[in-house]
Short mmCIF file of C-alpha atoms in Angstrom, two decimals:
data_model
loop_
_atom_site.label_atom_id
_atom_site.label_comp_id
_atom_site.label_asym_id
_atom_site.label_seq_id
_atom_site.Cartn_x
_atom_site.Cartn_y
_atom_site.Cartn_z
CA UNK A 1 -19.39 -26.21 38.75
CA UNK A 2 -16.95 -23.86 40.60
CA UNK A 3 -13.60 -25.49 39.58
CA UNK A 4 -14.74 -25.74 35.54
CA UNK A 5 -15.51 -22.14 35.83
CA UNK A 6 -12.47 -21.45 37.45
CA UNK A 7 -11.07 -23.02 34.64
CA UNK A 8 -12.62 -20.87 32.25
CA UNK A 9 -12.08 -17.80 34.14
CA UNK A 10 -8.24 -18.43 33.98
CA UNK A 11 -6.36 -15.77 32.80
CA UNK A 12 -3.35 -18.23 31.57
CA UNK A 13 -5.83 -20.74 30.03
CA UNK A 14 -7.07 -17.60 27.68
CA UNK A 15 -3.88 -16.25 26.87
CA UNK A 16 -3.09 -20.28 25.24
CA UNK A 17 -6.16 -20.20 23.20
CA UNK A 18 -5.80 -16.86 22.05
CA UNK A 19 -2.07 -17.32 21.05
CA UNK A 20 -3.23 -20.63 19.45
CA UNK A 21 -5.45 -18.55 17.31
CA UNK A 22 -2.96 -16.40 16.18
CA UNK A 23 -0.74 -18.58 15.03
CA UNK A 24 -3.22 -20.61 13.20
CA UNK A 25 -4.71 -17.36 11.56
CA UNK A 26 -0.44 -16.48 11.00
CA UNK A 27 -0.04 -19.60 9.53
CA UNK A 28 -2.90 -19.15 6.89
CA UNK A 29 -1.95 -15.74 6.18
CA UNK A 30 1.22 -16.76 5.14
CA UNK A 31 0.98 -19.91 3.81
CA UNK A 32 0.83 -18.69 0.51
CA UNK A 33 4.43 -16.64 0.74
CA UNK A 34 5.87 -19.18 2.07
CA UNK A 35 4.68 -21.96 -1.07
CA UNK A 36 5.53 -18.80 -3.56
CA UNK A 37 9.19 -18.58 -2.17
CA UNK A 38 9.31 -22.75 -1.86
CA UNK A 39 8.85 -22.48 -5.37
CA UNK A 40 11.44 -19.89 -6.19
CA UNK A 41 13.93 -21.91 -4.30
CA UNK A 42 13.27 -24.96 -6.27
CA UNK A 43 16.06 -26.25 -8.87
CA UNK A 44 14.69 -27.56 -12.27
CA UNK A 45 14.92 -31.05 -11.15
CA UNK A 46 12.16 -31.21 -8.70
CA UNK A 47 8.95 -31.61 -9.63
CA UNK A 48 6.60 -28.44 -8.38
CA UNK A 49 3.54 -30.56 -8.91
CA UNK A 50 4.26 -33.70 -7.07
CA UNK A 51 1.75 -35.36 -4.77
CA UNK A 52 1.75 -34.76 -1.78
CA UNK A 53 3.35 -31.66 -2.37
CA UNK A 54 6.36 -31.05 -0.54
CA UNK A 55 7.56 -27.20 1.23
CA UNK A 56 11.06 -27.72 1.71
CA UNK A 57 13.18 -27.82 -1.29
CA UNK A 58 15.60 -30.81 -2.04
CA UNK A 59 18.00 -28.64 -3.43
CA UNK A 60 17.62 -24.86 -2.24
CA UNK A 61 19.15 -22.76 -5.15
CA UNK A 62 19.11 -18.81 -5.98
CA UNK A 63 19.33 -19.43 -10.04
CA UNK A 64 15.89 -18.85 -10.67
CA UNK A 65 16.58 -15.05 -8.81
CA UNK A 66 18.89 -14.56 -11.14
CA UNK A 67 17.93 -16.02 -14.56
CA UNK A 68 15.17 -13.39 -13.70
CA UNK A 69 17.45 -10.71 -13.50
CA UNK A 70 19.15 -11.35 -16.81
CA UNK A 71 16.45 -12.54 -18.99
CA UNK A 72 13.83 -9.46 -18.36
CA UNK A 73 15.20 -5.73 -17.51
CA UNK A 74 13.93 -6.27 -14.54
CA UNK A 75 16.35 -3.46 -12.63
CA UNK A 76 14.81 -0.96 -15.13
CA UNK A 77 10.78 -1.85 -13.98
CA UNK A 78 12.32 -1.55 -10.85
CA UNK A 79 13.33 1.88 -10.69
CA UNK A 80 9.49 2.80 -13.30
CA UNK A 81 7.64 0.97 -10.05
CA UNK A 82 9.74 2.61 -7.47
CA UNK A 83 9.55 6.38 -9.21
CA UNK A 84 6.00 6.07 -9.98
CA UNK A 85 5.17 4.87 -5.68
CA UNK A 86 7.10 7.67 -4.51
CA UNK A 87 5.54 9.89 -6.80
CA UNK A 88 2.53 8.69 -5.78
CA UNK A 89 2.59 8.48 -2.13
CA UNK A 90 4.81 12.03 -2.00
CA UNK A 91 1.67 13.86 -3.92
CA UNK A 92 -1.14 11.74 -2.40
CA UNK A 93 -0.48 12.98 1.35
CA UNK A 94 -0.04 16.11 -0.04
CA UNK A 95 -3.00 17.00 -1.71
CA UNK A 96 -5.39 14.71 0.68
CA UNK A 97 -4.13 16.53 3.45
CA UNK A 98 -4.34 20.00 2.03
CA UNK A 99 -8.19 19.15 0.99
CA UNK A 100 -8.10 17.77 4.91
CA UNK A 101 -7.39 21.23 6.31
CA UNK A 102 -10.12 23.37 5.68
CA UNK A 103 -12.69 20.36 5.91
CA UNK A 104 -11.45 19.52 9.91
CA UNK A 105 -9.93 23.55 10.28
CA UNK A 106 -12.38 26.20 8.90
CA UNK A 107 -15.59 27.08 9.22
CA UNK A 108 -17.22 27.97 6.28
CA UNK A 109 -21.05 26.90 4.65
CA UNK A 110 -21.45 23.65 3.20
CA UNK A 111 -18.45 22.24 4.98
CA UNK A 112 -20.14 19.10 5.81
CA UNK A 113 -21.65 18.40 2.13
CA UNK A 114 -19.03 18.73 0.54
CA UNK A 115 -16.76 16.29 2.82
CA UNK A 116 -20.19 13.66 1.97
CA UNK A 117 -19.43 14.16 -1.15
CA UNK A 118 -15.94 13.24 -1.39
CA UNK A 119 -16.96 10.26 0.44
CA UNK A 120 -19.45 9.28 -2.18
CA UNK A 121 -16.95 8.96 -4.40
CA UNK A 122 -15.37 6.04 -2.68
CA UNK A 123 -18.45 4.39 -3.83
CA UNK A 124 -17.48 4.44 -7.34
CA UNK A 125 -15.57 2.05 -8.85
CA UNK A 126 -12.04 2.94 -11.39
CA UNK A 127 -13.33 1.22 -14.42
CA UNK A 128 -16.08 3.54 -14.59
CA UNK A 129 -13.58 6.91 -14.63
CA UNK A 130 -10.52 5.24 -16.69
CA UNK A 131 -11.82 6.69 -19.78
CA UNK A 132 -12.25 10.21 -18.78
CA UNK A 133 -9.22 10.25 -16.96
CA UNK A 134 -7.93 8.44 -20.26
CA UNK A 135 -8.95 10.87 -22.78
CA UNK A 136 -7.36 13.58 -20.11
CA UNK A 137 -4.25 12.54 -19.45
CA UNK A 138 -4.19 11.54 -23.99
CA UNK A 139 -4.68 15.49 -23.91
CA UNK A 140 -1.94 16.47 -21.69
CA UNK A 141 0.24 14.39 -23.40
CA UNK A 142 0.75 12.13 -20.68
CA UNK A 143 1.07 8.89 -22.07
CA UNK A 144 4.42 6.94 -21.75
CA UNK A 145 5.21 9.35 -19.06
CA UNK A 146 5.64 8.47 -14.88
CA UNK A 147 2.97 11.78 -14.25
CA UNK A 148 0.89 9.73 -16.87
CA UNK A 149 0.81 6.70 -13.89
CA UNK A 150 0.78 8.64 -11.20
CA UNK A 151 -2.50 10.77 -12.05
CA UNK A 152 -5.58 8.54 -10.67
CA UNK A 153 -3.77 8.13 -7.61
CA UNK A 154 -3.10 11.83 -6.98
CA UNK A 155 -6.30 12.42 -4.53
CA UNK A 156 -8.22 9.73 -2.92
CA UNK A 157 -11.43 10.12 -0.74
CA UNK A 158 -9.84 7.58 1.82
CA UNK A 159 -6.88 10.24 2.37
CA UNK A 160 -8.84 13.03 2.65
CA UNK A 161 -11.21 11.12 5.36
CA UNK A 162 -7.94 9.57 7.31
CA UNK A 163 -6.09 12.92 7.52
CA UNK A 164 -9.00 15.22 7.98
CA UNK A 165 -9.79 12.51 11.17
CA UNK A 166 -6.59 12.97 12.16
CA UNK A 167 -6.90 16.87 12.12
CA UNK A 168 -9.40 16.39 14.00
CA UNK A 169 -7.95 14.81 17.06
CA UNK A 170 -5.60 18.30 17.01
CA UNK A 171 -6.67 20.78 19.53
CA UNK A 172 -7.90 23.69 18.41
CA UNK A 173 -6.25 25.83 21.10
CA UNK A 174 -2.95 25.44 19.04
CA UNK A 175 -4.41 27.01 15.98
CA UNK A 176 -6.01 30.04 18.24
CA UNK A 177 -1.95 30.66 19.95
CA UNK A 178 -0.49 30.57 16.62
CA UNK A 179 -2.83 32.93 14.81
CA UNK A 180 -2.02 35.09 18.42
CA UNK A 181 1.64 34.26 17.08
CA UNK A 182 1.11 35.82 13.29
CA UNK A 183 0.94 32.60 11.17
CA UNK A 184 -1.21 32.21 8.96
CA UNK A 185 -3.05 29.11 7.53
CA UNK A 186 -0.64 27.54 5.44
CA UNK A 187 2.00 27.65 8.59
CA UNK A 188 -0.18 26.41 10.62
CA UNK A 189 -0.84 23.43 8.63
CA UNK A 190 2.54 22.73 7.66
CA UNK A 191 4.20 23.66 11.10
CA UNK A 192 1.58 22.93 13.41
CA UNK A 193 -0.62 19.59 12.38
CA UNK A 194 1.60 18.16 10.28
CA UNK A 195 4.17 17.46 12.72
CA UNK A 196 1.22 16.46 15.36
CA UNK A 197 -0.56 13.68 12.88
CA UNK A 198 2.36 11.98 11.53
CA UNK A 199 0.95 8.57 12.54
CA UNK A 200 -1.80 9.15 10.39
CA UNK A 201 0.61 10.73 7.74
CA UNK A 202 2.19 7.37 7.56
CA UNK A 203 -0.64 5.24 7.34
CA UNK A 204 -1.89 6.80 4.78
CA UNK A 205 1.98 6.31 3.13
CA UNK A 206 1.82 3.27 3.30
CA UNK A 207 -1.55 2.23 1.89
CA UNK A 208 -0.67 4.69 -0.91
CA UNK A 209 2.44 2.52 -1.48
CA UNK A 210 0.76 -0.63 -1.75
CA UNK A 211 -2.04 0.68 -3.94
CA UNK A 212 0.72 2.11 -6.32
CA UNK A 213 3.30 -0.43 -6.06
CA UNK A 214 0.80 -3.38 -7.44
CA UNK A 215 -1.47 -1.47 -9.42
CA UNK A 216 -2.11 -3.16 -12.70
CA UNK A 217 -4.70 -2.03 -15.26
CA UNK A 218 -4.14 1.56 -15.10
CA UNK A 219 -0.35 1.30 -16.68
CA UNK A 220 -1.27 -1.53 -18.54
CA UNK A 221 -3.75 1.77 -20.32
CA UNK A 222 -1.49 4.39 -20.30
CA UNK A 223 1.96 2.60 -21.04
CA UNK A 224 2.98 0.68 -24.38
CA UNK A 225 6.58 1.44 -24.18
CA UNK A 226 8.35 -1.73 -22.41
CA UNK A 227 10.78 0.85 -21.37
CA UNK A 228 8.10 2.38 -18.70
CA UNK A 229 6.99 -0.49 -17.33
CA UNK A 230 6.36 -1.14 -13.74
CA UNK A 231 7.08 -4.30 -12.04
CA UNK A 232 3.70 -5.79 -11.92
CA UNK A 233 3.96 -5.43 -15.88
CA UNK A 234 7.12 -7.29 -16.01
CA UNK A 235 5.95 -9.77 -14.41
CA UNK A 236 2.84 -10.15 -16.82
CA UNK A 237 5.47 -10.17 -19.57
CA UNK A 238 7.04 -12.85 -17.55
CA UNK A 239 4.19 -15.41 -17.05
CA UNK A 240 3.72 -15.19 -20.59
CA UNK A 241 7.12 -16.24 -21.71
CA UNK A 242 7.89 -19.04 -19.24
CA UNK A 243 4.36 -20.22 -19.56
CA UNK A 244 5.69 -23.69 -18.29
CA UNK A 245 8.56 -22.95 -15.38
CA UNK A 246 6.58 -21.50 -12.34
CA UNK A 247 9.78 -20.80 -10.70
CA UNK A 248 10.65 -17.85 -12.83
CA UNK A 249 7.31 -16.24 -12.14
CA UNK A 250 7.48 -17.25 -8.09
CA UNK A 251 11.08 -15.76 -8.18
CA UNK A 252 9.59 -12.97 -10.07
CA UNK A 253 6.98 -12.57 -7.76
CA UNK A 254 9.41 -12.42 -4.53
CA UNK A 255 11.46 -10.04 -6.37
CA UNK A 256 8.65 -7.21 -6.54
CA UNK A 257 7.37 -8.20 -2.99
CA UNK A 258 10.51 -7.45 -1.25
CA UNK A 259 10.31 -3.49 -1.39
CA UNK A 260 6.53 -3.28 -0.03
CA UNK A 261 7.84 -5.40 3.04
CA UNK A 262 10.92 -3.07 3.52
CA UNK A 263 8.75 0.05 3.27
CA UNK A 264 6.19 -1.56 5.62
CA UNK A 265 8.74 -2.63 8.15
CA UNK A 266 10.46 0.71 8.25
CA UNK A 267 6.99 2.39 8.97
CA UNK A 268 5.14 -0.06 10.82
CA UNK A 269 5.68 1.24 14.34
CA UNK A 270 3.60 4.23 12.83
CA UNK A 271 1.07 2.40 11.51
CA UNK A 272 -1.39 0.81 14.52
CA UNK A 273 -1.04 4.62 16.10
CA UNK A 274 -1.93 6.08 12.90
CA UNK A 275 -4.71 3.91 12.31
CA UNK A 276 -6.66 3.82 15.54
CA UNK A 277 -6.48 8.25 15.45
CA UNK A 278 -8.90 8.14 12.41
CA UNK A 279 -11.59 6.43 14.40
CA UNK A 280 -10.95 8.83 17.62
CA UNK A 281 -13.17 11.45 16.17
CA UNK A 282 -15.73 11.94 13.73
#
């Protein structure tokens, strides 16, 4: 009984299973990136739907990258998606953590209703507002236009609760020495907490970034001129012309993945920090 719980008890024996895990749970995760650039890779000779299915192309070849490229405008719903995420992401942390400030900062009455309410919003779903916001952004004469895109995604609930978290976790000593200093609020925001949360600041980035970069329905509303299209568009446009080759739309799909895993992969050393601070302090 002593040596199987030894057994159990050891440290090394733990560490195996645990790694084992995590590269089965890897494996599943990517599994499907990994078929979708198999496919991509594939030359029109091989069959994509031949049992049992095989990973490794015969024939590795990059034309299906580029008969993407010439076919669609694909550079030009590049540059829409990439406009409309910085856009996004630039004005998101921005106005979240502006709304942030006085909710983690100030003192003031119905502080704490008001930051339940914002959260209550997170309960309701986009389909429900896209024809309010629709008829809005019809009146400001936004359609066809990147502010047009960018408008539902301006404020979120989500950013407000990460970066008014992250406030949180600031010491409110600093504000006290540099209101003894002569700044005001705004400086102390910008100059002070800013600076001190930018873990949390980039977190928040990068979910933005993702959220903008694949959103779907909302331009699919507010755009009907091919020239604004964003990727995920194009790539709508694209399934429904090569209906039959798979490879253009896998290729097409790689294409538009490729800048959300260079954005994450410049940020992610951020991104655990930033995340564990929201749950520090509530």
């Amino acid at each position: 009984m002593e040596i199987s719980k030894a057994k159990t008890n050891n440290p090394i024996i733990k560490k195996f299973f645990l790694y084992l895990l995590l590269i089965v749970v890897t494996i599943f995760m990517i599994g499907p990136f990994l078929w979708l650039l198999s496919t991509a890779l594939k030359s029109g000779s091989e069959n994509i739907f031949q049992y049992p299915p095989k990973l490794l192309p015969e024939n590795p070849t990059l034309t299906n990258f580029v008969k993407v490229m010439d076919t669609f405008p694909f550079w030009r719903y590049l540059f829409n998606s990439v406009v409309v995420a910085v856009l996004t992401v630039f004005l998101n942390v921005l106005f979240c953590s502006l709304a942030a400030y006085p909710l983690a900062r100030m003192k003031f009455k119905g502080k704490n209703t008001i930051f339940i309410l914002v959260l209550s919003t997170m309960m309701i779903p986009f389909q429900l507002l896209m024809i309010p916001v629709y008829i809005i952004s019809l009146k400001l004469g936004l359609q066809n236009t990147y502010m047009g895109m960018v408008l539902p995604h301006v404020t979120t609930a989500f950013g407000v609760f990460l970066m008014r978290q992250a406030f949180l976790t600031v010491p409110k000593e600093l504000d006290e020495s540099a209101r003894m200093d002569g700044a005001n609020s705004f400086q102390i925001w910008w100059r002070i907490l800013m600076p001190l949360v930018k873990p949390s600041m980039v977190t928040l980035m990068i979910f933005t970034f993702v959220s903008a970069w694949g959103d779907f329905l909302w331009p699919l509303i507010i755009v009907n001129d091919q020239d604004m299209f964003t990727l995920p568009l194009g790539l709508n446009m694209l399934q429904g012309t090569f209906t039959s080759d798979w490879r253009l739309i896998a290729a097409g799909a790689i294409i538009s993945m490729i800048p959300i895993i260079v954005f994450f992969l410049f940020l992610q050393r951020f991104f655990i920090k930033g995340a564990m601070n929201g749950a520090i302090k509530g």
